[in-house]
CSV table of C-alpha atoms in Angstrom, one decimal:
chain,number,residue,atom,x,y,z
N,18,UNK,CA,158.7,60.3,145.5
N,19,UNK,CA,160.5,59.4,142.3
N,20,UNK,CA,159.8,59.8,138.6
N,21,UNK,CA,157.2,62.6,139.0
N,22,UNK,CA,156.3,64.5,135.8
N,23,UNK,CA,154.9,68.0,136.5
N,24,UNK,CA,153.2,70.5,134.2
N,25,UNK,CA,153.4,74.1,135.3
N,26,UNK,CA,151.3,77.0,134.1
N,27,UNK,CA,151.9,80.7,134.8
N,28,UNK,CA,151.9,83.7,132.5
N,29,UNK,CA,155.2,84.9,133.7
N,30,UNK,CA,158.3,83.2,132.2
N,31,UNK,CA,160.5,84.1,135.2
N,32,UNK,CA,158.0,82.4,137.6
N,33,UNK,CA,157.9,79.3,135.5
N,34,UNK,CA,161.7,79.3,135.4
N,35,UNK,CA,161.8,79.6,139.2
N,36,UNK,CA,159.3,76.9,139.7
N,37,UNK,CA,161.2,74.5,137.4
N,38,UNK,CA,164.5,75.3,139.3
N,39,UNK,CA,162.9,74.4,142.6
N,40,UNK,CA,161.0,71.3,141.4
N,41,UNK,CA,163.9,69.7,139.6
N,42,UNK,CA,166.1,69.8,142.6
N,43,UNK,CA,164.3,66.6,143.6
N,44,UNK,CA,165.7,63.4,142.2
N,45,UNK,CA,163.4,62.0,139.5
N,46,UNK,CA,161.2,65.0,139.3
N,47,UNK,CA,160.9,66.8,136.0
N,48,UNK,CA,158.8,69.5,134.4
N,49,UNK,CA,157.4,67.9,131.3
N,50,UNK,CA,155.6,71.0,130.0
N,51,UNK,CA,155.1,74.7,130.5
N,52,UNK,CA,152.1,76.7,129.7
N,53,UNK,CA,151.6,80.5,129.7
N,54,UNK,CA,147.8,80.5,130.0
N,55,UNK,CA,145.0,78.3,131.1
N,56,UNK,CA,144.0,77.2,127.7
N,57,UNK,CA,147.5,76.0,126.8
N,58,UNK,CA,147.6,74.2,130.1
N,59,UNK,CA,144.5,72.2,129.3
N,60,UNK,CA,145.8,71.4,125.8
N,61,UNK,CA,149.2,70.3,127.1
N,62,UNK,CA,147.7,68.4,129.9
N,63,UNK,CA,145.6,66.2,127.6
N,64,UNK,CA,148.7,65.6,125.4
N,65,UNK,CA,151.3,65.0,128.1
N,66,UNK,CA,149.2,63.5,130.9
N,67,UNK,CA,151.5,64.7,133.7
N,68,UNK,CA,151.5,63.2,137.2
N,69,UNK,CA,150.6,66.6,138.6
N,70,UNK,CA,149.4,70.0,137.4
N,71,UNK,CA,150.7,73.2,139.1
N,72,UNK,CA,148.5,76.1,137.9
N,73,UNK,CA,148.6,79.8,138.7
N,74,UNK,CA,145.1,81.0,139.5
N,75,UNK,CA,145.4,84.2,137.5
N,76,UNK,CA,146.2,83.6,133.9
N,77,UNK,CA,145.0,85.2,130.6
N,78,UNK,CA,142.7,83.4,128.1
N,79,UNK,CA,141.6,80.9,130.8
N,80,UNK,CA,142.1,81.3,134.5
N,81,UNK,CA,143.5,78.6,136.7
N,82,UNK,CA,140.1,77.7,138.3
N,83,UNK,CA,138.3,77.3,135.0
N,84,UNK,CA,141.4,75.4,133.6
N,85,UNK,CA,141.1,73.1,136.6
N,86,UNK,CA,137.4,72.5,135.8
N,87,UNK,CA,138.2,71.6,132.2
N,88,UNK,CA,141.1,69.3,133.1
N,89,UNK,CA,139.0,67.4,135.7
N,90,UNK,CA,136.2,66.9,133.2
N,91,UNK,CA,138.6,65.0,130.8
N,92,UNK,CA,141.1,63.7,133.4
N,93,UNK,CA,139.0,62.9,136.5
N,94,UNK,CA,141.1,62.8,139.6
N,95,UNK,CA,144.0,64.6,138.1
N,96,UNK,CA,146.2,65.9,140.9
N,97,UNK,CA,146.1,69.7,140.6
N,98,UNK,CA,147.8,72.3,142.9
N,99,UNK,CA,146.7,75.9,142.6
N,100,UNK,CA,149.3,78.7,143.0
N,101,UNK,CA,148.0,82.1,144.3
N,102,UNK,CA,149.3,85.3,145.7
N,103,UNK,CA,146.3,85.7,148.0
N,104,UNK,CA,145.8,84.4,151.5
N,105,UNK,CA,142.1,83.5,150.9
N,106,UNK,CA,140.0,80.8,152.4
N,107,UNK,CA,137.3,81.6,149.9
N,108,UNK,CA,139.7,81.1,146.9
N,109,UNK,CA,140.9,77.8,148.3
N,110,UNK,CA,137.2,76.7,148.7
N,111,UNK,CA,136.5,77.6,145.1
N,112,UNK,CA,139.6,75.7,144.0
N,113,UNK,CA,138.4,72.6,145.8
N,114,UNK,CA,135.0,72.9,144.2
N,115,UNK,CA,136.7,73.2,140.8
N,116,UNK,CA,138.5,69.9,141.5
N,117,UNK,CA,141.9,71.0,142.8
N,118,UNK,CA,143.6,69.1,145.7
N,119,UNK,CA,145.4,72.0,147.2
N,120,UNK,CA,146.6,75.6,147.2
N,121,UNK,CA,150.0,77.1,147.8
N,122,UNK,CA,151.1,80.7,148.1
N,123,UNK,CA,153.7,82.2,145.8
N,124,UNK,CA,155.3,83.7,148.9
N,125,UNK,CA,155.8,80.2,150.4
N,126,UNK,CA,159.3,78.7,150.8
N,127,UNK,CA,160.6,76.2,148.3
N,128,UNK,CA,160.4,73.6,151.0
N,129,UNK,CA,156.6,74.2,151.4
N,130,UNK,CA,156.2,74.0,147.6
N,131,UNK,CA,158.0,70.7,147.5
N,132,UNK,CA,155.9,69.4,150.4
N,133,UNK,CA,152.7,70.5,148.6
N,134,UNK,CA,153.6,68.8,145.3
N,135,UNK,CA,154.6,65.6,147.1
N,136,UNK,CA,151.3,65.5,149.1
N,137,UNK,CA,149.0,66.2,146.2
N,138,UNK,CA,150.9,63.8,143.9
N,139,UNK,CA,150.4,61.1,146.5
N,140,UNK,CA,146.7,61.6,146.5
N,141,UNK,CA,146.5,63.9,149.5
N,142,UNK,CA,145.5,67.5,150.1
N,143,UNK,CA,147.7,70.5,150.9
N,144,UNK,CA,146.7,74.0,151.9
N,145,UNK,CA,149.1,76.7,153.0
N,146,UNK,CA,148.2,77.5,156.6
N,147,UNK,CA,147.8,81.3,156.2
N,148,UNK,CA,144.8,80.7,153.8
N,149,UNK,CA,142.9,79.3,156.8
N,150,UNK,CA,141.2,76.7,154.7
N,151,UNK,CA,140.4,73.3,156.3
N,152,UNK,CA,139.2,70.3,154.4
N,153,UNK,CA,137.5,69.2,157.6
N,154,UNK,CA,135.3,72.2,158.0
N,155,UNK,CA,134.8,72.7,154.3
N,156,UNK,CA,133.7,76.0,152.8
N,157,UNK,CA,130.6,77.7,151.4
N,158,UNK,CA,130.4,81.0,149.6
N,159,UNK,CA,129.1,83.7,151.9
N,160,UNK,CA,125.6,85.0,151.0
N,161,UNK,CA,125.7,88.0,148.7
N,162,UNK,CA,123.9,91.2,149.3
N,163,UNK,CA,123.2,91.6,145.6
N,164,UNK,CA,120.9,89.6,143.4
N,165,UNK,CA,121.6,85.9,142.8
N,166,UNK,CA,122.9,85.6,139.2
N,167,UNK,CA,122.6,82.5,137.0
N,168,UNK,CA,125.6,80.2,136.7
N,169,UNK,CA,127.3,80.4,133.4
N,170,UNK,CA,128.5,77.4,131.4
N,171,UNK,CA,132.2,76.7,130.9
N,172,UNK,CA,132.1,78.1,127.4
N,173,UNK,CA,130.3,81.2,128.6
N,174,UNK,CA,132.9,81.8,131.3
N,175,UNK,CA,135.6,81.6,128.7
N,176,UNK,CA,133.9,84.2,126.6
N,177,UNK,CA,133.3,86.5,129.6
N,178,UNK,CA,137.0,86.3,130.4
N,179,UNK,CA,138.1,87.1,126.9
N,180,UNK,CA,135.6,89.9,126.6
N,181,UNK,CA,136.7,91.3,130.0
N,182,UNK,CA,140.3,91.2,128.8
N,183,UNK,CA,139.4,93.4,125.8
N,184,UNK,CA,139.2,90.9,123.0
N,185,UNK,CA,136.7,91.5,120.1
N,186,UNK,CA,134.2,88.8,119.0
N,187,UNK,CA,136.3,88.2,115.9
N,188,UNK,CA,139.4,87.6,118.0
N,189,UNK,CA,137.5,85.3,120.4
N,190,UNK,CA,136.1,83.3,117.5
N,191,UNK,CA,139.7,82.7,116.2
N,192,UNK,CA,141.0,81.8,119.7
N,193,UNK,CA,138.2,79.3,120.4
N,194,UNK,CA,138.0,77.9,116.9
N,195,UNK,CA,134.2,78.7,116.6
N,196,UNK,CA,132.2,80.9,114.3
N,197,UNK,CA,131.9,84.6,114.8
N,198,UNK,CA,128.1,84.3,114.8
N,199,UNK,CA,128.4,81.7,117.6
N,200,UNK,CA,130.5,84.1,119.7
N,201,UNK,CA,127.9,86.9,119.1
N,202,UNK,CA,125.1,84.6,120.1
N,203,UNK,CA,126.9,83.6,123.3
N,204,UNK,CA,127.6,87.3,124.1
N,205,UNK,CA,124.0,88.3,123.6
N,206,UNK,CA,122.8,85.4,125.8
N,207,UNK,CA,125.3,86.1,128.5
N,208,UNK,CA,124.3,89.8,128.7
N,209,UNK,CA,120.6,88.8,128.8
N,210,UNK,CA,121.1,86.2,131.5
N,211,UNK,CA,123.2,88.5,133.6
N,212,UNK,CA,121.0,91.5,132.9
N,213,UNK,CA,123.9,93.7,131.8
N,214,UNK,CA,124.2,96.0,128.9
N,215,UNK,CA,127.9,96.9,128.5
N,216,UNK,CA,131.3,95.2,128.6
N,217,UNK,CA,132.1,97.3,131.6
N,218,UNK,CA,129.4,95.4,133.5
N,219,UNK,CA,130.8,92.1,132.3
N,220,UNK,CA,134.2,93.2,133.6
N,221,UNK,CA,132.7,93.9,137.1
N,222,UNK,CA,131.0,90.5,137.0
N,223,UNK,CA,134.3,88.8,136.0
N,224,UNK,CA,136.2,90.4,138.8
N,225,UNK,CA,133.5,89.5,141.4
N,226,UNK,CA,133.4,85.9,140.2
N,227,UNK,CA,137.2,85.6,140.1
N,228,UNK,CA,137.2,85.0,136.4
N,229,UNK,CA,139.8,87.8,136.1
N,230,UNK,CA,141.8,89.7,138.7
N,231,UNK,CA,141.1,93.4,139.2
């Protein structure tokens, strides 16, 4: 496949450099942009319109799954490949539900990465075998022993991630370009809906829902 423009997003500069080095060994393939967090990946994606997105699942500000959801809302059908360290069928299932076309492990060989990018860029699917995920069998979240909590909006999930990462309401308002009072209103509503009373409870929720990594 020739003339493939790829956007990569990972919060580690060395990982981005390594990915670029592997991808650009292919004739006509180029990394058109690099992002160090999910929010930057969404912004660059809308600006650059790459042929394929390669997103790390665990990033600050906005994780790879929520970044995928935002990208797919504005660029329906965008080919997205999720990078992960974890051999998890559940994670791959959530990536598919978010709109991704595949998952590849960071421990995979360069050859597997290239095959994954080529498959997803051509409109196909690609899942590293150790994850155990099958597009034929599909995936559903296992029933939880705890109470069923309400689903949060995309904006609420962003705010939960930033709160769980230790940002203040003032800092969150500046990052998201919204009013401080709006952040406080979201925070109050989130805690009420989830029936939690402290940021520590939000952190536990964020870890359980894969918004952040423990």
